[in-house]
Amino acid sequence: MTSILEKYIEYLPLAGAEDVDGIGEGNTPLVRSSSIGGKSRLYLKMEQLNPTGSFKDRFAALETELMKRQGIRAFIATSSGNTGAALAAYAARRGFRCLLFVNEFTPASKLDQMLVYGAEVFKVKDFGVSNELSAPIFERLQQLADEGSTRLVISAYKYSPDGMEGVKTIAYEIVEQFGGVPDHIFVPVGGGGLLSGIWRGFKDLKARDIVEKMPKINAVQPELNDTVVTAVNENAETAREVFTTTSISGLAVQVDIDASLAVRSVSDSGGRGFLVSDEMVLDTQSSLARKEGVFVEPAGAVSTAGYLRALETGYLREDESAVCILTGHGLKTVLSGPATPARPVKFIQIGDIGIGLLAEH
Amino acid sequence: MTSILEKYIEYLPLAGAEDVDGIGEGNTPLVRSSSIGGKSRLYLKMEQLNPTGSFKDRFAALETELMKRQGIRAFIATSSGNTGAALAAYAARRGFRCLLFVNEFTPASKLDQMLVYGAEVFKVKDFGVSNELSAPIFERLQQLADEGSTRLVISAYKYSPDGMEGVKTIAYEIVEQFGGVPDHIFVPVGGGGLLSGIWRGFKDLKARDIVEKMPKINAVQPELNDTVVTAVNENAETAREVFTTTSISGLAVQVDIDASLAVRSVSDSGGRGFLVSDEMVLDTQSSLARKEGVFVEPAGAVSTAGYLRALETGYLREDESAVCILTGHGLKTVLSGPATPARPVKFIQIGDIGIGLLAEH
């Protein structure tokens, strides 16, 4: 069994399906923190270890498996990076044609990854800059998909609800690995689909009496993309519109795609929202690498930054357990991002290698 | 249980140890090929999905766990890339100081990865160029380690035999995932430690009557680093000395570290050796991405290239089962390697998006 789609088939829109195919998505480790968070009970859900390096594989695996069963063999999709890489990989696996429309801010390393799997990539001017400029682009892409008798794939419940159900499997795995329901889950929010999917997963388990309670699902966002957090904390029903300026790739989503759904999911679970600065995110990214040996891209460190914030503010007690969802692998940003540290590589000759090296610190 | 060291503790030099710590190493998927190899029964062991992106995590996790128990909190190591990244991560996790000595050919992306985890990296002139030039460097490093009451760590049975036992866990997982012993295993050979570790793992299972037979363990090397393959096929007892010119990072190891051990391991298992050109390796890397959705670095595609060669020559029958060991993640080489394909990203405006795009092929 190499696909979690098969393992959790009864919870997914695949009832009765046979020969479900995967490339090893899901089943990611849940690792206890060694030093971050002090004596608190912090666990890291290592979603960056999915085949293409992000949790989006859970969505892409299911979305393309469903297409296969519907006879669709080409599709159009939008992405800020990780969704595109995931869809490109599963499209390759299933022999589909994959056309990806990205914005001008997608990092070169992520574009490269999409291209490696054979996707056709189009960078669209002004895409994602504002709701006004993006709306006609979404419309045109939808029209294009309709004309081509294919599908516009967007990793959000609003557009691709069946495929998004793959995200629920994160919740099922946490319960198995943790041995129950942790007190808190911290989830980074860009569009809002990841958080909503995890919430739905726990709801499934509760509805079947497999678990007795919901965890508090807490939303974490860069303060420069605060569509959900303030809305949650003000008990609003819907997400806010903001002008996004965060530098954290993948979390700059000012359009309300699944944001209002995420607001309601957090509220229903009794969780709340936390804002973190871009600088805190990069500091936490570095701490995860240098203290835990866990290398994630900046967006992947957002949940842990929020966790530390929650600990600081006293919202979280040290005896409570929490799971932070890490999302994208740090290798996706090597050579292209702020992860590169200041300490240089020293070039030496054999004669220069002295015991001084060991005493240096 | 987040470490395979705990799961397989009875097979490892950790007997009776408690609180074995890990960051999710091992437990990598075994994925059946969808199209490569035609109707043959090819399975891919996805070692690139280890936490730092290569199988070296199995070694680094155990080596550093053993150091922790011996009170060692700083070490020196050599690496062509992946070992350094793995050791740097586990050193960070355990609060150790990690000094890495690399040669002049280590790709920038791999150096970056080591630095991200906080390792101190030294690039040594002439290291790895030839046995003659490398020998005094190894000597000096050993001396340095002795003077500093620490250890020189090299991912090879010759130098770090206890830590290398971590590699055996690949064999245990294959038997569990495959549901028995496959007919063939194809393993890339650089130094020879990976192949030797896998062989030892199967020997363990055979000695305990958990399996009835050994798989044929086949060595695959770039023809420009043929230390083991020709030796095996000529029934020699020891590896050959060669002048290495392969461009495949990680597999240019002309020094006989574990190479003679690998020769004997292959022979004992009844396997043989296969040579592949650097070009075949890069073609196979591309096929894995474009046909299977599996992105590995060039060295990670060597076993599959060898498999295809074995199929071509008739050595392998289509009804036989084979597992290819994929080693390092393709993301380790994004932006720095030949994996980047020729097809460019197209920059378009909304008005340019027409149905022509879909009809283009």
XYZ file of C-alpha atoms in Angstrom:
722
model
C 0.000 0.000 0.000
C 1.896 3.052 -1.207
C -0.960 5.540 -1.201
C -2.740 6.935 1.809
C -5.719 7.298 -0.547
C -6.091 3.537 -0.334
C -5.579 3.428 3.421
C -8.236 6.049 4.119
C -10.482 5.268 1.156
C -13.673 5.132 3.241
C -13.235 8.816 4.136
C -12.582 9.945 0.564
C -14.681 10.411 -2.588
C -13.206 7.165 -3.938
C -15.661 4.659 -2.478
C -15.246 1.241 -4.050
C -12.321 2.318 -6.218
C -9.644 -0.245 -6.971
C -6.032 0.107 -8.131
C -5.591 3.462 -6.437
C -2.129 4.614 -7.416
C 0.361 6.842 -5.620
C 4.018 7.741 -5.369
C 4.331 7.531 -1.598
C 2.338 10.594 -0.519
C 1.426 11.016 3.132
C 2.469 8.849 6.050
C 4.789 11.678 7.083
C 6.545 11.489 10.464
C 5.288 13.197 13.627
C 8.454 14.232 15.467
C 8.682 15.537 19.028
C 10.609 18.773 19.382
C 13.976 18.379 21.124
C 14.503 21.954 22.281
C 12.185 24.472 20.611
C 9.377 25.378 22.979
C 11.355 24.400 26.092
C 9.541 21.841 28.213
C 6.283 22.183 26.320
C 4.913 19.226 24.389
C 5.495 20.279 20.816
C 5.238 17.862 17.879
C 6.172 18.611 14.290
C 4.100 17.080 11.481
C 6.677 16.712 8.735
C 4.600 17.400 5.635
C 7.714 18.611 3.814
C 8.696 14.938 3.439
C 5.943 14.247 0.930
C 7.246 13.120 -2.498
C 7.385 16.578 -4.085
C 8.294 18.279 -0.804
C 4.946 19.626 0.392
C 1.525 18.651 1.768
C 0.031 19.534 -1.619
C 0.783 15.970 -2.717
C -2.200 14.797 -0.668
C -4.411 17.021 -2.801
C -2.690 16.362 -6.128
C -2.723 12.580 -5.650
C -6.481 12.524 -5.084
C -7.393 15.207 -7.631
C -5.529 13.404 -10.426
C -6.765 9.963 -9.313
C -10.318 11.303 -9.663
C -9.539 12.764 -13.094
C -8.134 9.409 -14.200
C -11.416 7.746 -13.264
C -13.368 10.434 -15.161
C -11.297 10.046 -18.309
C -9.709 13.502 -18.074
C -6.148 13.442 -19.375
C -5.197 17.137 -19.504
C -5.840 19.993 -17.110
C -5.169 23.639 -16.336
C -4.084 24.752 -12.871
C -2.919 27.837 -10.998
C -0.175 27.817 -8.395
C 2.148 29.973 -6.342
C 4.651 27.105 -6.378
C 4.023 23.933 -4.399
C 0.643 23.049 -5.888
C 2.149 23.286 -9.351
C 5.053 20.989 -8.483
C 2.688 18.471 -6.898
C 0.241 18.482 -9.804
C 3.086 18.285 -12.327
C 4.475 15.172 -10.616
C 1.149 13.328 -10.433
C 0.282 14.382 -13.978
C 3.584 12.852 -15.117
C 2.866 9.674 -13.197
C -0.569 9.301 -14.794
C 0.436 10.413 -18.287
C -1.635 13.608 -18.190
C -0.866 16.915 -19.840
C -0.467 19.665 -17.215
C -0.632 23.400 -17.960
C 0.340 25.564 -15.010
C -0.383 29.270 -14.690
C 1.804 30.984 -12.115
C 2.286 34.563 -11.019
C 5.384 36.714 -11.276
C 6.590 35.899 -7.760
C 6.985 32.146 -7.957
C 10.602 31.355 -6.977
C 12.837 30.057 -9.762
C 13.555 26.846 -7.862
C 9.846 25.990 -7.775
C 9.421 26.790 -11.476
C 12.332 24.457 -12.160
C 10.683 21.712 -10.175
C 7.462 22.015 -12.211
C 9.434 21.885 -15.449
C 11.434 18.834 -14.399
C 8.221 16.782 -14.242
C 7.325 17.937 -17.753
C 4.607 20.487 -17.004
C 4.039 23.445 -19.335
C 4.386 26.610 -17.311
C 2.991 30.056 -18.087
C 3.832 33.098 -16.005
C 0.893 35.516 -16.126
C 1.361 39.253 -15.752
C -0.491 40.843 -12.806
C -1.825 37.459 -11.613
C -2.335 37.500 -7.849
C -1.469 41.179 -7.495
C -4.993 42.179 -6.498
C -8.502 40.794 -6.571
C -9.363 43.206 -9.395
C -6.501 42.151 -11.629
C -6.792 38.441 -10.815
C -10.546 38.040 -11.332
C -10.544 38.315 -15.146
C -7.598 35.903 -15.299
C -9.437 33.272 -13.249
C -12.464 33.836 -15.493
C -10.449 33.382 -18.678
C -8.811 30.229 -17.336
C -12.190 28.769 -16.388
C -13.485 29.573 -19.879
C -10.400 27.988 -21.408
C -10.917 24.835 -19.348
C -14.577 24.670 -20.356
C -13.761 25.154 -24.036
C -11.148 22.416 -23.830
C -13.511 20.062 -21.960
C -11.062 19.929 -19.154
C -10.802 21.179 -15.614
C -9.417 24.253 -13.896
C -7.657 22.874 -10.846
C -7.038 25.127 -7.843
C -6.024 23.666 -4.510
C -8.995 25.054 -2.603
C -12.359 23.739 -1.470
C -14.009 26.511 -3.439
C -12.752 25.159 -6.763
C -11.672 21.528 -6.294
C -13.591 20.226 -3.252
C -13.191 16.533 -4.014
C -9.428 16.646 -4.434
C -9.092 18.795 -1.308
C -10.532 15.951 0.736
C -7.052 14.401 0.437
C -5.858 16.998 2.959
C -8.086 15.441 5.644
C -5.692 12.507 5.840
C -3.314 14.708 7.853
C -5.830 14.624 10.717
C -6.233 10.841 10.549
C -2.476 10.358 10.677
C -2.027 12.732 13.616
C -4.558 10.801 15.692
C -2.832 7.497 14.892
C 0.676 8.820 15.500
C -0.109 10.875 18.591
C -2.330 8.159 19.967
C -5.349 10.410 20.338
C -6.205 14.063 19.893
C -3.595 16.668 20.828
C -4.838 19.777 22.635
C -3.790 22.149 19.850
C -2.989 22.145 16.155
C -1.192 25.132 14.623
C -1.737 25.572 10.908
C -0.340 28.164 8.502
C -3.035 29.926 6.496
C -2.551 31.161 2.943
C -5.768 30.464 1.027
C -7.218 28.540 3.977
C -7.667 25.103 2.421
C -5.050 23.307 4.512
C -6.643 24.393 7.779
C -10.157 23.649 6.544
C -9.120 20.189 5.363
C -7.556 19.307 8.702
C -10.656 20.562 10.509
C -12.860 18.400 8.273
C -10.652 15.378 8.991
C -11.133 15.733 12.735
C -14.873 16.275 12.234
C -15.024 12.940 10.370
C -13.369 11.138 13.265
C -15.627 12.800 15.796
C -18.758 11.964 13.777
C -17.701 8.300 13.789
C -16.911 8.396 17.523
C -13.295 7.499 16.807
C -12.247 10.539 18.823
C -14.151 12.192 21.656
C -13.085 15.793 21.239
C -11.822 18.220 18.616
C -8.369 19.746 18.983
C -8.234 23.525 19.098
C -7.248 24.398 15.536
C -5.275 27.640 15.535
C -4.621 29.728 12.421
C -1.227 31.360 11.951
C -0.604 34.051 9.323
C 2.088 36.545 8.445
C 0.829 39.868 9.822
C 1.205 41.204 6.278
C -1.479 38.801 5.024
C -4.023 38.919 7.851
C -7.155 37.720 6.084
C -8.204 35.159 8.690
C -6.502 35.773 12.052
C -8.061 39.091 13.057
C -11.412 37.954 11.701
C -11.274 34.882 13.954
C -10.198 36.835 17.009
C -13.006 39.375 16.461
C -15.547 36.559 16.119
C -16.359 37.528 12.554
C -18.058 35.054 10.229
C -16.054 35.887 7.149
C -12.464 36.665 6.203
C -11.165 40.205 5.748
C -9.887 41.732 2.534
C -6.335 42.966 2.872
C -3.553 44.294 0.695
C -0.866 41.625 0.936
C 2.794 42.521 1.285
C 4.271 39.469 3.011
C 7.467 38.049 1.536
C 6.610 34.515 2.656
C 6.105 32.622 -0.597
C 2.902 30.580 -0.641
C 1.123 32.577 2.048
C 0.398 35.740 0.069
C -3.240 35.025 -0.742
C -5.374 38.100 -0.369
C -8.262 36.687 -2.370
C -10.943 35.010 -0.222
C -10.767 31.511 -1.607
C -11.160 29.263 1.424
C -10.410 32.036 3.924
C -13.970 32.402 5.242
C -14.252 28.618 5.497
C -11.031 28.678 7.522
C -12.443 31.371 9.832
C -15.468 29.196 10.579
C -13.303 26.081 11.008
C -11.105 27.742 13.629
C -14.125 29.101 15.506
C -15.924 25.767 15.463
C -12.878 24.053 16.971
C -12.523 26.641 19.724
C -9.117 27.746 18.411
C -7.897 31.240 17.697
C -5.553 33.147 15.416
C -1.935 34.286 15.706
C -0.024 36.816 13.663
C 3.721 36.583 13.112
C 6.114 38.965 11.421
C 8.069 37.842 8.363
C 11.201 38.250 10.478
C 9.886 35.901 13.175
C 9.113 33.369 10.468
C 12.668 33.466 9.118
C 14.091 33.259 12.659
C 11.932 30.227 13.359
C 12.973 28.659 10.048
C 16.568 28.996 11.182
C 15.803 27.621 14.677
C 14.083 24.577 13.221
C 17.195 23.813 11.146
C 19.785 24.636 13.805
C 18.026 23.216 16.877
C 15.836 20.414 15.532
C 17.655 19.408 12.338
C 14.480 20.133 10.390
C 14.815 22.210 7.241
C 11.627 23.794 5.900
C 10.926 26.672 3.554
C 9.802 29.920 5.239
C 6.077 29.111 4.918
C 6.836 25.776 6.568
C 8.047 27.559 9.710
C 4.953 29.750 10.144
C 3.027 27.318 12.335
C 5.948 26.970 14.746
C 6.385 30.740 14.874
C 2.702 30.967 15.812
C 3.151 28.277 18.422
C 5.996 30.221 20.041
C 3.805 33.328 19.976
C 0.995 31.428 21.678
C 3.387 30.173 24.349
C 4.694 33.705 24.898
C 1.232 35.191 25.304
C 0.203 32.542 27.822
C -2.581 31.202 25.568
C -0.808 27.859 25.569
C 0.063 26.127 28.832
C 3.272 24.098 28.980
C 1.416 20.931 29.915
C -0.776 21.122 26.808
C 0.205 19.206 23.710
C 0.448 20.853 20.306
C 1.143 19.753 16.750
C 2.598 22.249 14.281
C 2.006 21.519 10.618
C 5.253 21.989 8.650
C 4.411 22.392 4.987
C 7.218 22.772 2.394
C 10.781 21.430 2.281
C 13.670 23.832 2.730
C 15.379 22.275 -0.279
C 12.762 24.027 -2.401
C 14.410 27.329 -1.580
C 18.116 26.457 -1.384
C 20.142 28.935 -3.416
C 17.151 31.157 -3.899
C 16.061 32.228 -0.462
C 16.906 33.759 2.852
C 17.628 30.320 4.302
C 21.243 30.688 3.222
C 23.180 31.588 6.334
C 25.962 34.074 6.732
C 28.789 31.709 7.712
C 30.877 31.039 4.619
C 32.620 27.896 3.480
C 36.332 28.156 4.205
C 38.755 27.083 1.499
C 41.868 25.493 2.996
C 44.932 23.485 2.061
C 46.094 20.400 3.908
C 48.848 22.309 5.691
C 46.305 24.764 7.043
C 44.234 22.144 8.836
C 45.234 22.637 12.451
C 43.838 21.846 15.851
C 42.882 25.512 16.009
C 39.786 24.603 14.050
C 38.464 22.536 16.907
C 39.259 25.127 19.538
C 37.742 27.977 17.539
C 34.512 28.131 19.501
C 7.915 5.812 17.227
C 9.628 8.316 14.952
C 12.927 6.533 14.503
C 13.529 3.301 12.652
C 16.441 2.863 15.051
C 13.874 2.067 17.714
C 11.829 -0.187 15.462
C 14.824 -2.304 14.457
C 16.797 -1.920 17.663
C 17.492 -5.641 18.023
C 19.476 -5.603 14.773
C 21.539 -2.543 15.676
C 24.418 -1.790 18.053
C 21.917 -0.121 20.407
C 20.790 -3.129 22.433
C 18.868 -2.072 25.525
C 19.022 1.613 24.662
C 16.102 3.802 25.661
C 14.920 7.210 24.434
C 16.310 6.676 20.957
C 15.693 9.937 19.132
C 15.132 10.669 15.455
C 13.671 13.174 13.028
C 11.658 10.746 10.938
C 14.416 8.877 9.094
C 13.569 5.729 7.175
C 10.149 4.220 6.585
C 10.444 5.426 2.997
C 7.839 4.295 0.454
C 8.294 1.377 -1.941
C 6.495 2.443 -5.113
C 5.691 0.246 -8.106
C 6.785 1.702 -11.424
C 3.911 2.838 -13.638
C 5.649 2.742 -17.009
C 9.439 2.492 -16.784
C 10.536 -1.059 -17.502
C 7.366 -1.894 -19.426
C 5.576 -4.912 -18.024
C 8.420 -5.864 -15.713
C 7.922 -5.812 -11.962
C 9.980 -2.799 -10.969
C 9.724 -1.178 -7.536
C 11.376 2.073 -6.467
C 12.662 2.404 -2.902
C 12.245 6.122 -2.275
C 15.265 6.873 -0.097
C 15.253 10.481 -1.328
C 12.276 11.057 0.990
C 14.418 10.794 4.130
C 14.451 14.008 6.226
C 17.557 15.541 4.633
C 16.805 14.076 1.219
C 19.031 10.987 1.117
C 19.562 7.501 2.585
C 22.530 8.882 4.529
C 20.077 9.828 7.283
C 19.930 6.173 8.314
C 23.672 6.306 8.934
C 23.765 9.786 10.479
C 20.886 9.060 12.863
C 22.619 5.985 14.276
C 26.177 7.374 14.243
C 25.143 10.473 16.213
C 22.863 8.490 18.542
C 25.892 6.338 19.423
C 28.062 9.426 19.968
C 25.409 10.872 22.288
C 25.589 7.726 24.424
C 29.390 7.914 24.471
C 29.412 11.552 25.563
C 30.912 12.852 22.305
C 29.539 16.290 21.467
C 31.704 17.414 18.535
C 33.005 15.564 15.498
C 34.879 15.853 12.228
C 33.523 14.318 9.030
C 34.246 14.141 5.311
C 31.584 14.278 2.629
C 30.950 14.704 -1.066
C 27.567 16.214 -0.179
C 24.743 14.090 1.199
C 26.610 12.641 4.178
C 27.528 16.146 5.271
C 23.953 17.376 5.072
C 22.711 14.357 7.015
C 25.351 14.642 9.735
C 24.813 18.401 9.992
C 21.082 17.887 10.588
C 21.478 15.228 13.260
C 24.303 17.182 14.905
C 21.940 20.171 15.115
C 19.204 18.010 16.580
C 21.524 16.655 19.284
C 23.333 19.909 20.010
C 26.689 18.677 18.652
C 29.367 20.687 16.927
C 29.923 19.419 13.367
C 33.004 20.190 11.245
C 32.668 19.028 7.651
C 35.558 18.653 5.212
C 34.431 18.578 1.613
C 36.215 18.502 -1.711
C 36.199 21.080 -4.468
C 33.392 19.421 -6.416
C 30.577 19.466 -3.871
C 27.634 21.288 -5.492
C 26.757 24.693 -4.054
C 23.223 23.571 -3.203
C 24.597 20.785 -0.983
C 27.050 23.136 0.726
C 24.138 25.455 1.426
C 22.168 22.637 2.966
C 25.035 21.784 5.357
C 25.351 25.432 6.371
C 21.637 25.831 7.006
C 21.849 23.243 9.791
C 24.729 25.164 11.344
C 27.667 22.959 10.375
C 31.136 24.470 9.872
C 32.269 23.599 6.382
C 35.830 23.481 5.040
C 36.591 22.927 1.380
C 39.944 21.135 1.107
C 42.163 21.572 -1.938
C 42.973 18.339 -3.840
C 40.754 16.240 -1.547
C 39.365 13.252 -3.441
C 41.338 13.994 -6.591
C 43.504 10.883 -6.279
C 44.457 8.305 -3.676
C 47.899 9.901 -3.417
C 46.626 13.389 -2.727
C 43.791 12.256 -0.456
C 45.741 9.921 1.814
C 47.658 12.604 3.749
C 44.447 14.573 4.184
C 42.651 11.591 5.718
C 45.698 11.064 7.931
C 45.735 14.649 9.111
C 41.991 14.586 9.827
C 42.348 11.396 11.845
C 45.199 12.978 13.812
C 43.092 16.078 14.387
C 40.203 13.978 15.669
C 42.506 12.050 18.002
C 44.072 15.237 19.346
C 40.636 16.699 19.948
C 39.380 13.492 21.623
C 36.692 13.263 19.032
C 35.853 11.093 16.081
C 36.518 11.191 12.355
C 33.209 10.185 10.819
C 33.125 8.756 7.302
C 30.020 7.006 5.994
C 31.768 3.708 5.310
C 32.128 0.388 7.094
C 35.897 0.848 7.005
C 35.738 3.924 9.238
C 32.353 4.029 11.014
C 31.104 0.417 11.096
C 28.604 0.867 13.926
C 26.848 3.851 12.383
C 26.776 2.117 8.985
C 24.607 -0.611 10.466
C 21.776 1.913 10.148
C 21.827 1.260 6.392
C 20.722 -2.347 7.000
C 17.249 -1.068 7.838
C 16.619 -0.560 4.116
C 16.630 -4.351 3.714
C 14.228 -4.891 6.624
C 11.792 -2.357 5.192
C 11.922 -3.855 1.699
C 10.984 -7.292 3.025
C 8.062 -5.839 4.995
C 6.838 -3.636 2.153
C 7.324 -6.142 -0.650
C 5.962 -8.947 1.488
C 9.036 -11.125 1.069
C 12.298 -11.074 -0.845
C 12.317 -9.616 -4.358
C 14.384 -11.453 -6.975
C 16.757 -8.544 -7.545
C 17.986 -5.398 -5.838
C 19.828 -2.771 -7.880
C 22.126 -0.517 -5.866
C 24.297 2.420 -6.959
C 27.908 2.074 -5.854
C 30.131 5.006 -4.939
C 32.222 3.984 -1.937
C 30.320 0.710 -1.594
C 28.810 1.142 1.876
C 25.178 1.363 0.786
C 25.342 -1.932 -1.080
C 27.271 -3.631 1.713
C 24.771 -2.416 4.321
C 21.800 -3.722 2.353
C 23.548 -7.070 1.884
C 24.221 -7.281 5.622
C 20.563 -6.499 6.333
C 19.362 -9.410 4.214
C 21.998 -11.667 5.797
C 20.550 -10.824 9.227
C 17.069 -11.829 8.125
C 18.341 -15.029 6.550
C 20.335 -15.922 9.688
C 17.157 -15.567 11.755
C 15.113 -17.578 9.235
C 12.849 -14.599 8.644
C 13.525 -14.962 4.927
C 14.442 -18.128 3.058
C 16.631 -16.716 0.321
C 18.859 -13.764 -0.482
C 17.910 -11.418 -3.315
C 20.476 -11.027 -6.089
C 22.167 -7.767 -5.146
C 23.399 -6.039 -8.286
C 25.941 -3.215 -8.305
C 25.489 -0.315 -10.713
C 28.250 2.214 -11.404
C 28.964 4.985 -13.858
C 31.390 3.470 -16.371
C 33.743 6.325 -15.496
C 34.041 5.054 -11.904
C 34.215 1.290 -12.427
C 35.852 0.169 -9.186
C 33.414 -2.631 -8.382
C 31.422 -3.702 -11.450
C 34.166 -5.176 -13.624
C 35.785 -6.730 -10.559
C 32.505 -8.503 -9.746
C 31.934 -9.680 -13.296
C 35.501 -11.049 -13.502
C 35.029 -12.892 -10.201
C 37.761 -10.879 -8.508
C 37.956 -10.715 -4.725
C 38.847 -7.051 -4.494
C 37.895 -3.783 -6.136
C 39.930 -2.194 -8.923
C 41.776 1.095 -8.761
C 40.592 3.525 -11.415
C 41.014 7.138 -12.370
C 37.561 8.619 -11.865
C 36.069 11.069 -14.338
C 32.327 10.624 -13.846
C 30.253 13.777 -13.488
C 27.691 12.053 -11.249
C 28.077 13.779 -7.881
C 28.381 11.341 -5.000
C 29.539 8.381 -7.090
C 33.080 9.556 -7.859
C 34.904 7.454 -5.261
C 38.071 5.966 -6.654
C 39.530 5.185 -3.249
C 38.800 1.607 -2.072
C 36.854 2.370 1.058
C 34.090 -0.232 1.100
C 34.523 -1.178 -2.559
C 36.109 -4.583 -1.949
C 33.467 -5.334 0.677
C 30.849 -4.445 -1.950
C 32.502 -6.789 -4.481
C 32.255 -9.676 -2.007
C 28.676 -8.748 -1.053
C 27.492 -8.854 -4.663
C 29.248 -12.165 -5.300
C 27.858 -13.736 -2.139
C 24.320 -12.800 -3.159
C 24.728 -14.213 -6.653
C 24.264 -10.786 -8.224
C 26.394 -9.064 -10.827
C 27.523 -5.629 -11.951
C 26.255 -3.158 -14.526
C 27.944 -0.112 -15.997
C 26.003 2.894 -17.224
C 27.177 6.019 -19.012
C 26.699 9.423 -17.395
C 24.354 10.207 -20.282
C 22.177 7.162 -19.561
C 22.004 8.253 -15.948
C 20.761 11.728 -16.859
C 18.259 10.261 -19.340
C 16.944 7.934 -16.644
C 16.750 10.824 -14.162
C 14.538 12.631 -16.653
C 12.406 9.522 -17.307
C 11.814 9.009 -13.597
C 10.530 12.583 -13.306
C 8.525 12.658 -16.537
C 7.084 9.138 -16.475
C 6.878 8.245 -12.790
C 6.610 11.666 -11.129
C 9.717 10.843 -9.108
C 12.445 13.472 -8.952
C 15.891 12.298 -7.855
C 19.369 13.707 -8.240
C 21.521 12.060 -10.934
C 23.108 9.557 -8.501
C 19.580 8.622 -7.447
C 18.781 7.465 -10.989
C 21.821 5.178 -11.370
C 20.140 2.041 -10.017
C 17.219 2.410 -12.436
C 19.622 2.993 -15.334
C 21.346 -0.255 -14.337
C 18.005 -2.018 -14.147
C 17.135 -0.927 -17.683
C 20.540 -2.140 -18.839
C 19.936 -5.504 -17.174
C 16.543 -5.790 -18.869
C 18.104 -4.905 -22.231
C 20.852 -7.504 -21.948
C 18.377 -10.230 -21.024
C 19.954 -10.755 -17.590
C 16.635 -9.862 -16.048
C 13.463 -11.681 -17.062
C 10.221 -9.697 -17.182
C 8.542 -11.972 -14.649
C 11.268 -11.344 -12.073
C 10.767 -8.665 -9.442
C 13.339 -5.982 -8.813
C 13.786 -3.115 -6.372
C 15.893 -0.121 -7.390
C 17.347 1.958 -4.560
C 16.810 5.668 -5.271
C 19.199 7.673 -3.125
C 19.126 11.514 -3.202
C 16.300 13.982 -3.818
C 16.248 15.969 -7.040
C 15.564 19.132 -5.056
C 19.175 18.909 -3.902
C 20.249 19.835 -7.410
C 17.549 22.227 -8.578
C 19.104 25.324 -10.126
C 22.521 23.716 -10.058
C 22.300 20.648 -12.193
C 21.451 19.096 -15.502
C 17.964 18.252 -14.310
C 16.756 21.609 -15.536
C 14.976 20.954 -18.785
C 15.064 22.900 -21.987
C 11.415 23.990 -22.160
C 11.206 27.566 -20.905
C 8.567 29.298 -18.854
C 6.412 31.462 -21.118
C 5.562 34.959 -19.950
C 2.101 35.992 -21.084
C -0.562 38.627 -20.546
C -4.204 37.866 -19.965
C -5.165 38.755 -23.544
C -2.663 36.233 -24.860
C -4.224 33.260 -23.100
C -6.049 31.483 -25.862
C -7.360 28.056 -26.610
C -4.295 27.633 -28.798
C -2.370 26.724 -25.694
C -4.403 23.607 -25.211
C -4.196 22.580 -28.841
C -0.468 23.178 -29.056
C 0.493 19.535 -28.764
